[in-house]
Tab-separated table of C-alpha atoms in Angstrom:
chain	number	residue	atom	x	y	z
A	1	UNK	CA	0.110	0.529	0.051
A	2	UNK	CA	1.557	3.200	-1.203
A	3	UNK	CA	2.433	6.325	1.349
A	4	UNK	CA	-0.895	8.551	0.674
A	5	UNK	CA	-3.011	5.625	0.282
A	6	UNK	CA	-2.388	4.539	3.483
A	7	UNK	CA	-2.965	8.205	5.583
A	8	UNK	CA	-6.305	9.736	3.524
A	9	UNK	CA	-8.198	6.134	4.950
A	10	UNK	CA	-6.124	7.038	8.782
A	11	UNK	CA	-7.314	10.337	8.192
A	12	UNK	CA	-10.279	9.951	7.071
A	13	UNK	CA	-10.361	10.849	3.446
A	14	UNK	CA	-11.073	9.710	-0.409
A	15	UNK	CA	-8.024	8.872	-2.323
A	16	UNK	CA	-8.280	8.302	-6.503
A	17	UNK	CA	-5.883	6.307	-7.858
A	18	UNK	CA	-5.136	7.157	-11.924
A	19	UNK	CA	-3.266	5.992	-15.011
A	20	UNK	CA	0.203	7.517	-14.562
A	21	UNK	CA	0.385	7.917	-18.139
A	22	UNK	CA	-3.084	9.535	-18.033
A	23	UNK	CA	-1.714	12.550	-20.885
A	24	UNK	CA	-3.571	15.649	-17.919
A	25	UNK	CA	-1.169	18.602	-19.179
A	26	UNK	CA	-1.597	17.631	-22.607
A	27	UNK	CA	-5.554	17.322	-22.794
A	28	UNK	CA	-8.265	20.411	-22.721
A	29	UNK	CA	-10.102	20.829	-19.456
A	30	UNK	CA	-12.217	22.536	-21.763
A	31	UNK	CA	-13.255	20.780	-25.348
A	32	UNK	CA	-11.626	17.433	-24.363
A	33	UNK	CA	-9.079	17.933	-27.807
A	34	UNK	CA	-5.115	16.326	-26.386
A	35	UNK	CA	-3.132	18.529	-28.601
A	36	UNK	CA	0.430	16.936	-27.729
A	37	UNK	CA	2.820	17.132	-26.036
A	38	UNK	CA	4.710	20.182	-24.541
A	39	UNK	CA	8.575	21.212	-23.807
A	40	UNK	CA	8.337	22.033	-19.517
A	41	UNK	CA	9.557	25.310	-20.012
A	42	UNK	CA	5.602	26.064	-21.878
A	43	UNK	CA	3.719	26.971	-19.193
A	44	UNK	CA	0.284	28.810	-20.581
A	45	UNK	CA	-0.984	27.459	-24.636
A	46	UNK	CA	-3.608	28.080	-26.036
A	47	UNK	CA	-5.763	24.788	-27.482
A	48	UNK	CA	-5.667	24.666	-31.240
A	49	UNK	CA	-9.625	23.426	-31.144
A	50	UNK	CA	-11.594	25.171	-29.256
A	51	UNK	CA	-8.625	27.805	-28.695
A	52	UNK	CA	-8.639	28.311	-24.384
A	53	UNK	CA	-6.095	29.622	-23.371
A	54	UNK	CA	-4.842	27.711	-20.213
A	55	UNK	CA	-2.404	26.799	-17.323
A	56	UNK	CA	-0.503	24.385	-18.176
A	57	UNK	CA	-0.336	22.736	-13.810
A	58	UNK	CA	-4.319	24.295	-13.304
A	59	UNK	CA	-4.843	22.393	-16.770
A	60	UNK	CA	-3.299	19.035	-14.940
A	61	UNK	CA	-5.607	19.154	-12.044
A	62	UNK	CA	-8.895	20.146	-13.530
A	63	UNK	CA	-8.109	16.416	-15.829
A	64	UNK	CA	-5.961	14.466	-12.492
A	65	UNK	CA	-9.847	15.539	-10.693
A	66	UNK	CA	-12.195	14.195	-14.181
A	67	UNK	CA	-10.239	11.277	-14.749
A	68	UNK	CA	-10.703	11.207	-10.432
A	69	UNK	CA	-14.507	11.568	-11.131
A	70	UNK	CA	-14.793	14.395	-8.819
A	71	UNK	CA	-17.297	17.245	-9.921
A	72	UNK	CA	-15.031	20.097	-11.558
A	73	UNK	CA	-16.743	23.655	-11.610
A	74	UNK	CA	-16.416	26.114	-14.270
A	75	UNK	CA	-14.279	28.016	-11.926
A	76	UNK	CA	-12.265	25.310	-11.764
A	77	UNK	CA	-13.096	24.759	-7.879
A	78	UNK	CA	-14.222	21.165	-7.386
A	79	UNK	CA	-18.087	21.330	-6.083
A	80	UNK	CA	-18.285	19.158	-2.735
A	81	UNK	CA	-21.155	18.379	-1.169
A	82	UNK	CA	-19.698	19.130	2.388
A	83	UNK	CA	-16.614	20.831	4.299
A	84	UNK	CA	-13.841	18.693	4.089
A	85	UNK	CA	-12.772	17.421	6.977
A	86	UNK	CA	-10.195	19.278	8.711
A	87	UNK	CA	-6.125	17.925	9.337
A	88	UNK	CA	-5.733	16.532	12.958
A	89	UNK	CA	-2.936	17.916	14.866
A	90	UNK	CA	-0.789	15.171	14.546
A	91	UNK	CA	-1.087	14.998	10.695
A	92	UNK	CA	-0.249	18.699	10.269
A	93	UNK	CA	2.996	20.550	9.805
A	94	UNK	CA	6.706	18.678	9.846
A	95	UNK	CA	8.706	16.756	12.052
A	96	UNK	CA	12.013	19.171	12.686
A	97	UNK	CA	14.098	16.729	12.046
A	98	UNK	CA	13.018	15.284	8.220
A	99	UNK	CA	14.512	18.939	7.467
A	100	UNK	CA	18.382	18.607	7.040
A	101	UNK	CA	19.462	21.970	8.085
A	102	UNK	CA	17.709	21.886	11.800
A	103	UNK	CA	19.843	21.699	14.891
């Protein structure tokens, strides 16, 4: 079992797995046309199908949410019927020994 899946189950959250080969940054989240691969320095691109300007990371996040079966609004915010559970005290933060410069 992978750590994210374990942590999600432990804290009562949902975990969705999608294919690691899903072209989430290459497919337009508005019209669904696959525009092809782009070099990593291309952060914003225009869809050749619908003309929408897309931020590479936001577009990929929207496509991941769609692939996981989550509903996404027009402004790209996830739609939830209720607020997610708050992080528990032991779940949040970073242990001081995990930083190499910690004394």
